[in-house]
PDB file of C-alpha atoms and ligand atoms in Angstrom:
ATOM      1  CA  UNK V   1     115.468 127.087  99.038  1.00 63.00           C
ATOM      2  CA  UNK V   2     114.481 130.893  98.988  1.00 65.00           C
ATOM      3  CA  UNK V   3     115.555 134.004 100.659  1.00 62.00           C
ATOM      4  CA  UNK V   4     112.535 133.129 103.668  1.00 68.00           C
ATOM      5  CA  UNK V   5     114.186 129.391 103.873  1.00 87.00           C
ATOM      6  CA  UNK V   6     110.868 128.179 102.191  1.00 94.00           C
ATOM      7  CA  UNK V   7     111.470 124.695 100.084  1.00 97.00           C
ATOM      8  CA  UNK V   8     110.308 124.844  96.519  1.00 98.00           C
ATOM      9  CA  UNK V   9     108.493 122.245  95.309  1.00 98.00           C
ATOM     10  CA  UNK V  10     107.182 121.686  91.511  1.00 98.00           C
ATOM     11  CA  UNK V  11     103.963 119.568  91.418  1.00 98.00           C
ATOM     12  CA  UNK V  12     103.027 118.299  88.199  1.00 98.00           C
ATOM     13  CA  UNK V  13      99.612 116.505  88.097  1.00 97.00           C
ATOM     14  CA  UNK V  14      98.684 114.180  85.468  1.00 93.00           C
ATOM     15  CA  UNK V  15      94.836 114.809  83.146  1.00 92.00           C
ATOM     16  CA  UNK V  16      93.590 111.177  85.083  1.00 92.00           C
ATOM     17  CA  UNK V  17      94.673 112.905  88.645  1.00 96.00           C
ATOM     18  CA  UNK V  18      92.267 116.188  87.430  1.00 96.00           C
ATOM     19  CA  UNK V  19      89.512 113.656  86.201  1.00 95.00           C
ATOM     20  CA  UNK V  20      90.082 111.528  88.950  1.00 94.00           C
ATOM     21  CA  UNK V  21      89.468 108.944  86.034  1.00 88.00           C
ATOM     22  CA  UNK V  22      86.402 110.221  84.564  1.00 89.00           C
ATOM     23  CA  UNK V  23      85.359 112.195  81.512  1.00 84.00           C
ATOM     24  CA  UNK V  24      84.780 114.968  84.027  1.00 89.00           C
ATOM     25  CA  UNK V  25      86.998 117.656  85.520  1.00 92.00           C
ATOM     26  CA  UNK V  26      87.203 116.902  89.034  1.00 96.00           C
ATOM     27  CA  UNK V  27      86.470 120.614  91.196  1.00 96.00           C
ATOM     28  CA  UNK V  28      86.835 118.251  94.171  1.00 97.00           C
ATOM     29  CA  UNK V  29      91.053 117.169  93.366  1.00 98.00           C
ATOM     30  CA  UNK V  30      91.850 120.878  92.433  1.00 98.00           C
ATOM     31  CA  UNK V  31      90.308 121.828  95.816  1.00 98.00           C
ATOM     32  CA  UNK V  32      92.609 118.994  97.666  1.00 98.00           C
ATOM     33  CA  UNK V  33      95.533 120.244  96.259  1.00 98.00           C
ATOM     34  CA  UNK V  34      94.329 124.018  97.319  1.00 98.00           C
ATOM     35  CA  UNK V  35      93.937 122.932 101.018  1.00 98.00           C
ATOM     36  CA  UNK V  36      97.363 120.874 100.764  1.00 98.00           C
ATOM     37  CA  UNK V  37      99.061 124.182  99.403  1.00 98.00           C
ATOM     38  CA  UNK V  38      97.522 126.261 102.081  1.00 98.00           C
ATOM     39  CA  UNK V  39      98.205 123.887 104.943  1.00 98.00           C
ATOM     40  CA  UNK V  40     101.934 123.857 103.237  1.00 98.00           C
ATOM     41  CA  UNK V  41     102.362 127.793 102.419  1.00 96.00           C
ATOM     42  CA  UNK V  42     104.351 128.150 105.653  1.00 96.00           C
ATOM     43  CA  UNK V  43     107.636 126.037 104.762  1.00 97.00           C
ATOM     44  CA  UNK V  44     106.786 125.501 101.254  1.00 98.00           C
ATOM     45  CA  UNK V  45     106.606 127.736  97.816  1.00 97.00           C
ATOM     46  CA  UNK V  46     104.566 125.656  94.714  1.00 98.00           C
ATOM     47  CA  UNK V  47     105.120 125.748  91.267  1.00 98.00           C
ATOM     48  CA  UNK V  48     102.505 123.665  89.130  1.00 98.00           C
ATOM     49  CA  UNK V  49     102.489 121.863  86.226  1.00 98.00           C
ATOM     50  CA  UNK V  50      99.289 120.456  85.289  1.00 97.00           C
ATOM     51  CA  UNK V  51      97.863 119.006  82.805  1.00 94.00           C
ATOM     52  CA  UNK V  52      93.970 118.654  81.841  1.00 93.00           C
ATOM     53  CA  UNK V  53      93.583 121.064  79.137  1.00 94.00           C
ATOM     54  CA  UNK V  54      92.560 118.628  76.731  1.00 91.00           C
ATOM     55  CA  UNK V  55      90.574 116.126  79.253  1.00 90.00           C
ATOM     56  CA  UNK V  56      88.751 119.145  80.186  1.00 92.00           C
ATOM     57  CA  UNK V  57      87.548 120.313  76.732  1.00 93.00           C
ATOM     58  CA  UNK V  58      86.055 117.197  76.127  1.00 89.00           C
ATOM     59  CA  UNK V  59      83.161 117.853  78.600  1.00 88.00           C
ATOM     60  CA  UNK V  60      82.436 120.732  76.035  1.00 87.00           C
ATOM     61  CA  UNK V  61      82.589 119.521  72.679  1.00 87.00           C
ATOM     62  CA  UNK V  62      80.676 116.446  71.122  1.00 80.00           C
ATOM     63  CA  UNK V  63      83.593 115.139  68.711  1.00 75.00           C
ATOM     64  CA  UNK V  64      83.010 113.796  65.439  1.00 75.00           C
ATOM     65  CA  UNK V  65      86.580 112.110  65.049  1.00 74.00           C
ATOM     66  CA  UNK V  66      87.969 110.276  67.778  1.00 71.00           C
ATOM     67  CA  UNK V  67      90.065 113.227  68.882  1.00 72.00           C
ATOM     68  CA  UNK V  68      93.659 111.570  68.607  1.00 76.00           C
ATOM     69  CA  UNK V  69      94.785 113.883  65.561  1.00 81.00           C
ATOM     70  CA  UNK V  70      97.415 116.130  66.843  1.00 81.00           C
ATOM     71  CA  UNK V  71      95.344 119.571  65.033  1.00 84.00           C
ATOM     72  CA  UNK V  72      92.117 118.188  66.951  1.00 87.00           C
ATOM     73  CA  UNK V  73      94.289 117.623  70.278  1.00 87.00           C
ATOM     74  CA  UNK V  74      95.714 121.144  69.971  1.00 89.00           C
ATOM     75  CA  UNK V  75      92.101 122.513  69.581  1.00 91.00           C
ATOM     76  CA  UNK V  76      90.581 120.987  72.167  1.00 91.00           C
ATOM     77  CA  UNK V  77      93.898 122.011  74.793  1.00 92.00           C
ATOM     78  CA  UNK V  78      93.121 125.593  73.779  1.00 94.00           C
ATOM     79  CA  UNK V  79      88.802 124.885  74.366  1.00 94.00           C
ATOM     80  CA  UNK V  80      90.252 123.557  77.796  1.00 95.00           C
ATOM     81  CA  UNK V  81      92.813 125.556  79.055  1.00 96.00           C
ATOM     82  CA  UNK V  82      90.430 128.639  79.868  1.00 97.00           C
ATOM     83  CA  UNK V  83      88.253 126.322  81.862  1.00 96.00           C
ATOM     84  CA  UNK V  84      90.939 124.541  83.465  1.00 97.00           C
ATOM     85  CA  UNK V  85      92.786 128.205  84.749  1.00 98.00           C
ATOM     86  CA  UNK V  86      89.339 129.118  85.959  1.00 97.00           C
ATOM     87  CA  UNK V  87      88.806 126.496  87.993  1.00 97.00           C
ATOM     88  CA  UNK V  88      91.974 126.585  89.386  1.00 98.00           C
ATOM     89  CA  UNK V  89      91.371 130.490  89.978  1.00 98.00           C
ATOM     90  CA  UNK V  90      87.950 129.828  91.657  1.00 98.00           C
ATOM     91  CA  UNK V  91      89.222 126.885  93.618  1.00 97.00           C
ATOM     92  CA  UNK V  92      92.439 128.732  94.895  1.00 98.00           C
ATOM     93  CA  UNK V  93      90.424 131.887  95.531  1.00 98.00           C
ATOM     94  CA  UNK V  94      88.311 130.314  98.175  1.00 97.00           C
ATOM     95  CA  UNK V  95      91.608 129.863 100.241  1.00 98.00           C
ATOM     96  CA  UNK V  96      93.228 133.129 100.048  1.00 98.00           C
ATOM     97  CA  UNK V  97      95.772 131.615  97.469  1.00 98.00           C
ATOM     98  CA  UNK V  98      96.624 134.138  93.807  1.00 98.00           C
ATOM     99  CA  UNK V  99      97.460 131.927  90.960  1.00 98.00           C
ATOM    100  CA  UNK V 100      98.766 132.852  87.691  1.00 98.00           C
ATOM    101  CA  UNK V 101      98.888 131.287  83.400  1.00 98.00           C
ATOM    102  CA  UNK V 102     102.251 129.878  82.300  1.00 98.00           C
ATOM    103  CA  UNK V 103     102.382 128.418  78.582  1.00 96.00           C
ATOM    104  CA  UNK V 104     105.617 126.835  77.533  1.00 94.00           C
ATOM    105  CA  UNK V 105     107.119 124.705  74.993  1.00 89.00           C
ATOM    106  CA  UNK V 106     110.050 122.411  74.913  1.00 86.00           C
ATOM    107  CA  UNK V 107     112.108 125.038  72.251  1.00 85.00           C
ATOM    108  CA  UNK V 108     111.880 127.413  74.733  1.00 90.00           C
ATOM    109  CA  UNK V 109     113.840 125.405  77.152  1.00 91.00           C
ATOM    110  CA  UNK V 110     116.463 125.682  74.328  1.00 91.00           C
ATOM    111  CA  UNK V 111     116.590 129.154  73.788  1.00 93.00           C
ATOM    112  CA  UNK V 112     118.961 131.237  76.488  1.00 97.00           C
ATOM    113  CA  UNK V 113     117.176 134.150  76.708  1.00 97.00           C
ATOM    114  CA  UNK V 114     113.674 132.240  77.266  1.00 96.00           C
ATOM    115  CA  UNK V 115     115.158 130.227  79.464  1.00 98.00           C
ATOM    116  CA  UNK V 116     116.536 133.641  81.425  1.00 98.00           C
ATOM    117  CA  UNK V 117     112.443 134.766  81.270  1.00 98.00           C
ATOM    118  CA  UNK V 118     111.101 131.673  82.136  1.00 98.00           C
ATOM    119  CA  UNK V 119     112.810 131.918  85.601  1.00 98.00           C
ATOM    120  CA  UNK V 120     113.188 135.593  85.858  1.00 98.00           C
ATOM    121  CA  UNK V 121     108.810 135.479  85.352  1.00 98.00           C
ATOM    122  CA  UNK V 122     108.425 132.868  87.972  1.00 98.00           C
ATOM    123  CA  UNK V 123     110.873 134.071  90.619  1.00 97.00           C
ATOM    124  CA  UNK V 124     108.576 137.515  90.602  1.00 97.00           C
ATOM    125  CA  UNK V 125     105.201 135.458  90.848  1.00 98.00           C
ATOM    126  CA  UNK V 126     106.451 133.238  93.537  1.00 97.00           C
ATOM    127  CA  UNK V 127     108.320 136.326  95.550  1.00 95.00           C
ATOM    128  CA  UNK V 128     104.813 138.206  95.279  1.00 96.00           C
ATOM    129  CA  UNK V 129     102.497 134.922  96.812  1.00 96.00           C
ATOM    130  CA  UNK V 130     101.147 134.117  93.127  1.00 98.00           C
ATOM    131  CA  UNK V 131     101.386 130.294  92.451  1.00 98.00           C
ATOM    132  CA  UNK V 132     102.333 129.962  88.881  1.00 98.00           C
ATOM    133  CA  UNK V 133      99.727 127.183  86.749  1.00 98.00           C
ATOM    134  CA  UNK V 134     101.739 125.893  83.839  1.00 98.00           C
ATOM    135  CA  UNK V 135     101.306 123.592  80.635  1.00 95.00           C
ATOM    136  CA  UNK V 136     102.317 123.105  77.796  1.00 93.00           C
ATOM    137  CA  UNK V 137     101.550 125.678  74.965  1.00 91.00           C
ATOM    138  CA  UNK V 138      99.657 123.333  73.252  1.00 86.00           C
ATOM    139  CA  UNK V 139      99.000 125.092  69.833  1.00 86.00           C
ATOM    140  CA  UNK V 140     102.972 125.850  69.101  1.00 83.00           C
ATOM    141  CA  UNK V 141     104.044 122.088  70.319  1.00 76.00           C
ATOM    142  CA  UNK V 142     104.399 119.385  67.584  1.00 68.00           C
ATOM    143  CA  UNK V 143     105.621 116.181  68.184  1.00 60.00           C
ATOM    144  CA  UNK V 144     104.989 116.895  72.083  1.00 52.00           C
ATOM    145  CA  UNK V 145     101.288 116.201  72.445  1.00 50.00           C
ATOM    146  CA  UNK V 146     101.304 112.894  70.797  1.00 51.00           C
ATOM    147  CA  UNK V 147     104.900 111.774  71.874  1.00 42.00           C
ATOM    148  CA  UNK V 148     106.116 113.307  74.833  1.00 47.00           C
ATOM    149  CA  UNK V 149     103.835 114.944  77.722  1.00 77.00           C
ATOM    150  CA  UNK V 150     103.796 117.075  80.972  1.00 92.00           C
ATOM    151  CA  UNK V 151     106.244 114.645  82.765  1.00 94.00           C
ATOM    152  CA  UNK V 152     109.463 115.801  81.141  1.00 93.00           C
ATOM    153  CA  UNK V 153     108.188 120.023  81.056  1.00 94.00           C
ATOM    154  CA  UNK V 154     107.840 119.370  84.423  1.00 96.00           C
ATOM    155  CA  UNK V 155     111.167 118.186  84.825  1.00 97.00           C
ATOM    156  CA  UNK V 156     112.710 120.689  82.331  1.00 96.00           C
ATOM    157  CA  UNK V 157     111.134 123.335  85.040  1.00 97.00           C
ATOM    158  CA  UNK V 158     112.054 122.016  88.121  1.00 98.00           C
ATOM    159  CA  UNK V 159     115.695 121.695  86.358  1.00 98.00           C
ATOM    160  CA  UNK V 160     115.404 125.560  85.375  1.00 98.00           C
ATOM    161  CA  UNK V 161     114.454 126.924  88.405  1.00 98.00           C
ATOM    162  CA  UNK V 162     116.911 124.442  90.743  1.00 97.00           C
ATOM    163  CA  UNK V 163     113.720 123.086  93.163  1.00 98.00           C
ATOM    164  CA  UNK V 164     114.176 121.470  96.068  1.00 98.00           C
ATOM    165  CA  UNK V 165     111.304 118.717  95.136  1.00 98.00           C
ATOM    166  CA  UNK V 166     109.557 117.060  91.918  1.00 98.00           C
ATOM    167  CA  UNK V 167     106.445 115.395  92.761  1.00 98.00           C
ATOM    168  CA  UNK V 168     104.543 113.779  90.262  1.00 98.00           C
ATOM    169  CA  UNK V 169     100.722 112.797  90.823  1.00 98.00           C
ATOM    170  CA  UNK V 170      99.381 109.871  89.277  1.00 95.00           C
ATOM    171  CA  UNK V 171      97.311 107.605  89.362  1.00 94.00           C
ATOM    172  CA  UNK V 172      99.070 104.739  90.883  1.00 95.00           C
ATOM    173  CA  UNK V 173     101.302 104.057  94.355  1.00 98.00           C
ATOM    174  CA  UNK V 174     104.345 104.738  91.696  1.00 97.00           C
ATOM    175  CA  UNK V 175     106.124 102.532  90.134  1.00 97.00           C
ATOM    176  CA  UNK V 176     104.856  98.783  90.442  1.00 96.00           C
ATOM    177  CA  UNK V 177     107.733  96.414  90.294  1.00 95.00           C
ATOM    178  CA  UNK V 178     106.885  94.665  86.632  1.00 92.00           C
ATOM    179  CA  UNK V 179     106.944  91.297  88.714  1.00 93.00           C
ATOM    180  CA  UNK V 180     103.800  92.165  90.584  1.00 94.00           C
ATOM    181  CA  UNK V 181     101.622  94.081  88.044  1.00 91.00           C
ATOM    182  CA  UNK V 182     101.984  90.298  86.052  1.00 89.00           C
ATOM    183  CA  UNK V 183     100.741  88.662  89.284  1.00 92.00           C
ATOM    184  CA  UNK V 184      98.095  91.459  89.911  1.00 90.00           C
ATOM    185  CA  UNK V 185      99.571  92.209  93.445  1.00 94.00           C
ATOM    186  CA  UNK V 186     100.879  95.454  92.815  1.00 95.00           C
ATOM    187  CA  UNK V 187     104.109  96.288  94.708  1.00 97.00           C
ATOM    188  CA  UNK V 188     105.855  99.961  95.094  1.00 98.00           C
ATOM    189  CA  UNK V 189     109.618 100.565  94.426  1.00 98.00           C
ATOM    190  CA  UNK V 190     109.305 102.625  97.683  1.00 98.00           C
ATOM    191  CA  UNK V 191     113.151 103.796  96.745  1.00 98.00           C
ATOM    192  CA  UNK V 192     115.785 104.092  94.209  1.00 98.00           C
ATOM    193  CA  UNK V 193     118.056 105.969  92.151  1.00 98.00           C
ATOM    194  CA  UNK V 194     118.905 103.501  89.652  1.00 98.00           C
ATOM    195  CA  UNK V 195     117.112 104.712  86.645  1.00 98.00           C
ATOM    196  CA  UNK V 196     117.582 101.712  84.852  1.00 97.00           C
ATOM    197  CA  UNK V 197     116.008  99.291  87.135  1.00 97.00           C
ATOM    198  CA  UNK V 198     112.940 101.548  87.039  1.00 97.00           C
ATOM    199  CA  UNK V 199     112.819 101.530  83.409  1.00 96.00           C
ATOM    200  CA  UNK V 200     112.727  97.303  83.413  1.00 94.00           C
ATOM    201  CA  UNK V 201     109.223  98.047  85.269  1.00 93.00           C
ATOM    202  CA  UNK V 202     107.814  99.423  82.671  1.00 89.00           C
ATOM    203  CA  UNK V 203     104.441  98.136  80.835  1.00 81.00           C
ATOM    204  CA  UNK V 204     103.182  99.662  77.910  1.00 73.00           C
ATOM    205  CA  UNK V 205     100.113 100.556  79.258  1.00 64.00           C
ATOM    206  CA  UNK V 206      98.612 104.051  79.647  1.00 60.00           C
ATOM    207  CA  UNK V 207      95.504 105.080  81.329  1.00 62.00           C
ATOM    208  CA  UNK V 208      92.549 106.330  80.242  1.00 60.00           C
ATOM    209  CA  UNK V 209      93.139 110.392  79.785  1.00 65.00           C
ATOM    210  CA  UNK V 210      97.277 109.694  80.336  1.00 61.00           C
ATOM    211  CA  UNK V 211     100.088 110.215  77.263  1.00 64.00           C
ATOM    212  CA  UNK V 212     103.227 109.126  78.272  1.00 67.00           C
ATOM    213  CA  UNK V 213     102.165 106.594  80.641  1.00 83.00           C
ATOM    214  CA  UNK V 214     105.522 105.271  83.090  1.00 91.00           C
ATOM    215  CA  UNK V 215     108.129 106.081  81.187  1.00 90.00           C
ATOM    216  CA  UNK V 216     108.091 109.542  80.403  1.00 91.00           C
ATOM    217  CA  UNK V 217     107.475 110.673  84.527  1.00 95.00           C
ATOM    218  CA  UNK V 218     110.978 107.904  84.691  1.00 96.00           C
ATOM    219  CA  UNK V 219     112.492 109.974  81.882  1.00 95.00           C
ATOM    220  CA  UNK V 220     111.381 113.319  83.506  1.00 96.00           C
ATOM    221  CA  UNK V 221     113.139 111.353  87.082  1.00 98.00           C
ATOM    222  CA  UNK V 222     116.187 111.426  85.148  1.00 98.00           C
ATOM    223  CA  UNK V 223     116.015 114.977  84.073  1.00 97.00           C
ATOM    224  CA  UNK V 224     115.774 115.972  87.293  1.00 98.00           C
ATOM    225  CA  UNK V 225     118.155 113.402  89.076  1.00 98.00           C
ATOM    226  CA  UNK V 226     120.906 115.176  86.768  1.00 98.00           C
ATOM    227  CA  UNK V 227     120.058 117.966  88.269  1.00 98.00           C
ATOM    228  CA  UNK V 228     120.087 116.782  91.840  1.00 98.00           C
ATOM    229  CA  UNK V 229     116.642 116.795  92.213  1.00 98.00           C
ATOM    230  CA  UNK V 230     114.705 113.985  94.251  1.00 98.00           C
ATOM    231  CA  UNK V 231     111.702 112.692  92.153  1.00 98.00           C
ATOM    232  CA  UNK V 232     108.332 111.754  94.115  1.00 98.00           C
ATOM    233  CA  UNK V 233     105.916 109.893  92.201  1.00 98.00           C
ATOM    234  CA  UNK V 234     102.820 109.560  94.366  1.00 98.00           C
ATOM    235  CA  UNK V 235      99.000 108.625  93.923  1.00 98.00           C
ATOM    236  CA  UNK V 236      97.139 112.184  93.478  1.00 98.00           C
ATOM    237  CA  UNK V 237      93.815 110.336  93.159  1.00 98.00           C
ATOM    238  CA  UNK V 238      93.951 109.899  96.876  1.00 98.00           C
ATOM    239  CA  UNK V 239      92.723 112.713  99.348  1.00 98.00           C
ATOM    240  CA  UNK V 240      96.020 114.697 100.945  1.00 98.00           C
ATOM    241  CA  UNK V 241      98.404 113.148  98.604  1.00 98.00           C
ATOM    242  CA  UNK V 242     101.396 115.517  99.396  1.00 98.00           C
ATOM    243  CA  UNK V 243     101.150 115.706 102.914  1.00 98.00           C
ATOM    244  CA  UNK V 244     100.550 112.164 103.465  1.00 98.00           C
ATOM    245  CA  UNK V 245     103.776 111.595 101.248  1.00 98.00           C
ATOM    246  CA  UNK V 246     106.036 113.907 103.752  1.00 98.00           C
ATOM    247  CA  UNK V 247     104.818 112.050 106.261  1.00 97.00           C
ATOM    248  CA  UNK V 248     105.466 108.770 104.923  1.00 96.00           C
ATOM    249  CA  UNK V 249     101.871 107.400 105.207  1.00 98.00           C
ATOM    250  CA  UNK V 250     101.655 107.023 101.985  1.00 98.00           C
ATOM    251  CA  UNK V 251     102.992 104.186  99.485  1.00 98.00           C
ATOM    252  CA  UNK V 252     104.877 105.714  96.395  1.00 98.00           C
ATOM    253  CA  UNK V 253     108.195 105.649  94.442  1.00 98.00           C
ATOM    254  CA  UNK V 254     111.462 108.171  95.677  1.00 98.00           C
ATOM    255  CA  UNK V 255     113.845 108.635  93.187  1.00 98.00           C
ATOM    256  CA  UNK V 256     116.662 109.654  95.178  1.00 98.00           C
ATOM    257  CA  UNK V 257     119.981 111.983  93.680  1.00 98.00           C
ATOM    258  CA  UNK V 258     123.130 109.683  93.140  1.00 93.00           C
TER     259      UNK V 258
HETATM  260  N1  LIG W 301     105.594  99.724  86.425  1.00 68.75           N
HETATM  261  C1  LIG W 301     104.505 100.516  86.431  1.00 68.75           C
HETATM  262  N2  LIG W 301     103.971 100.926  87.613  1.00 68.75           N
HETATM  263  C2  LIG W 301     102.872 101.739  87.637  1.00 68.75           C
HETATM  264  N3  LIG W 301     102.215 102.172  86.498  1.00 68.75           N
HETATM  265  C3  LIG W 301     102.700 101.803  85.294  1.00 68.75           C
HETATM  266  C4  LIG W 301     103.868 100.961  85.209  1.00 68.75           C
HETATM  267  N4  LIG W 301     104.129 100.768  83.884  1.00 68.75           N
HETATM  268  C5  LIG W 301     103.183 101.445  83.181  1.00 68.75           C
HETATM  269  N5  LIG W 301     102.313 102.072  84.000  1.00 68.75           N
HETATM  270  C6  LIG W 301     101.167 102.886  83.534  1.00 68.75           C
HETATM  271  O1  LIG W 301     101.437 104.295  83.666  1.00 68.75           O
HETATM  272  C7  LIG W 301     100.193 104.960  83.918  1.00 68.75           C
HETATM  273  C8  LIG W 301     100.433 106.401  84.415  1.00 68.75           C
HETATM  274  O2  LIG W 301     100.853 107.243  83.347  1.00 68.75           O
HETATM  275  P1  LIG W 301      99.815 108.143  82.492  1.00 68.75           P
HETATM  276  O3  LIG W 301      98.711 107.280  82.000  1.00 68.75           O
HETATM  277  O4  LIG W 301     100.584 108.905  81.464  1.00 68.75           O
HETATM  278  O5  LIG W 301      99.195 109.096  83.606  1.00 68.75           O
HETATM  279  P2  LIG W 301      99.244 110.681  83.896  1.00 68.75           P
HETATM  280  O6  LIG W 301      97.969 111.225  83.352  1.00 68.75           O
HETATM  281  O7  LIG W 301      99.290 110.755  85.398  1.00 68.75           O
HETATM  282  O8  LIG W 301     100.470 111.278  83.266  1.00 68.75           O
HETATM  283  C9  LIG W 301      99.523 104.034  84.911  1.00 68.75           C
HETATM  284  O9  LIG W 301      98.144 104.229  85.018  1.00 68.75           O
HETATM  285  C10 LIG W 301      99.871 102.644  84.321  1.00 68.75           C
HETATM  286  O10 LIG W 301      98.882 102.255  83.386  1.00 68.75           O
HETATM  287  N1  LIG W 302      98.898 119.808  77.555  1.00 68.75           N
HETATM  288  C1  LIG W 302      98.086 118.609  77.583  1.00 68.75           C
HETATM  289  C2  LIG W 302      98.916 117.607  78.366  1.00 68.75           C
HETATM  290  C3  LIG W 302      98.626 116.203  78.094  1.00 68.75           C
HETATM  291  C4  LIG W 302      99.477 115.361  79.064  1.00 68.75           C
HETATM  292  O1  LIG W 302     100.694 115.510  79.156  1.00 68.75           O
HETATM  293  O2  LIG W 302      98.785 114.563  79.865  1.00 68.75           O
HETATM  294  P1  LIG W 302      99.352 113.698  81.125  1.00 68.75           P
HETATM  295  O3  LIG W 302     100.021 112.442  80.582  1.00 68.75           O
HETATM  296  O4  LIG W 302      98.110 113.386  81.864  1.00 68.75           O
HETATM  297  O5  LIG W 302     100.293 114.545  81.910  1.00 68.75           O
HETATM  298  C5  LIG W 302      96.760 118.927  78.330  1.00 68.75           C
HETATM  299  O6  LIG W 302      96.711 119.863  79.140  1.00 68.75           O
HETATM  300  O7  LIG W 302      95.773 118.231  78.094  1.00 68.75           O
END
């Protein structure tokens, strides 16, 4: 919580949330989450982590491999990102709200005196109204982009800067129980802090614009459980996602602190 008693909440949103599962950037999602932020701005400060970058550049650029080498990946994040920050600046405009450009890596989570940066930058934009944007600094990141994702930076923040909420947007009700994806009646774990169990729910499957599919946002629930941070992973496909969420009319998976 901050000096005004306002609850910080990181929001990471996943590339098929942005697309809402198309090959298209969807205006329409960043301008939900602007009018849930601005309904919110009252009891709640944001920090985001989105993804997107790379999604996003693919509107732009007719490919002539199938874009899954990392050097092609990192060029297309860096096509994207512009577009993606400008949308979000346009989008966020409109409702009176400032945003602001974060890139990080993972090494930098490492490093003491980044880490003292990292938080010392983002306490200032958050004191001063400015929502900080992040993702990952695509271009200095190795291993990241094909093996890891936004899911665990998101964590690694929300660690960093001690929030009072993760919520990760999706594009499912949360975790499925593994028993009813195989009977195609999908079923929410609608609560837990056993890590484990979640991670016996996983399928290998990831969707169409996703990287680490389930188990890195379980991973990134783990992060943050160690830090005593509750993990919300909701559907951000649907309209309202976060408000519906805190007021439980909404299915999706709480990963509560032990
Ligand atoms: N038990 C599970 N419950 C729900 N989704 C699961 C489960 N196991 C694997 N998944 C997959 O994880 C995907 C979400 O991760 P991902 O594709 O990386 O999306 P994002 O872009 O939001 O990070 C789902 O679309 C689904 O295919
Ligand atoms: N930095 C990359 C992130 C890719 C990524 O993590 O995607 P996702 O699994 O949708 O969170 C981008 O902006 O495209």
């Amino acid at each position: 919580m901050d000096k005004l008693g306002k609850k910080r909440i990181l929001l990471k949103i996943g590339s098929n949330v942005l697309t809402k599962e198309t090959n298209h950037i969807s205006r329409g999602k960043i301008e939900d989450i602007a009018c849930q932020i601005a309904e919110l701005k009252d009891d709640y400060e944001f920090v985001i982590v989105t993804s997107g970058a790379i999604a996003v550049a693919k509107q732009f650029v007719q490919l002539e491999s199938n874009g899954k080498e990392i050097n092609v990946k990192q060029a297309l994040a860096s096509i994207g990102q512009p577009h993606l920050m400008r949308i979000y600046q346009e989008s966020f405009r409109e409702l009176g709200l400032l945003a602001s450009q974060c890139l990080l890596s993972y090494s930098d989570f490492k490093k003491e005196e980044s880490r003292t940066n990292i938080k010392n930058t983002i306490d200032v934009l958050v004191e001063n109204s400015y929502i900080p944007i992040i993702n990952e600094n695509d271009t200095v990141a190795t291993d990241e982009i094909k093996f890891g994702d936004n899911d665990k930076l998101s964590a690694l923040t929300a660690a960093l800067l001690n929030v009072d909420l993760l919520i990760i947007a999706t594009n499912t009700n949360g975790i499925y129980t593994k028993e009813s994806i195989d009977s195609d009646t999908v079923k929410t774990i609608r609560e837990t802090s056993d890590i484990q169990l979640l991670r016996d729910q996983i399928q290998q499957s990831v969707s169409l614009h996703g990287t680490g599919g389930m188990s890195t946002k379980i991973e990134a629930s783990e992060i943050a459980q160690n830090a005593k941070i509750e993990t919300w992973i909701v559907n951000g496909l649907n309209d309202n996602f976060i408000v519906n969420a805190m007021h439980n009319k909404s299915k999706f998976t709480k990963i509560t602190v032990k």
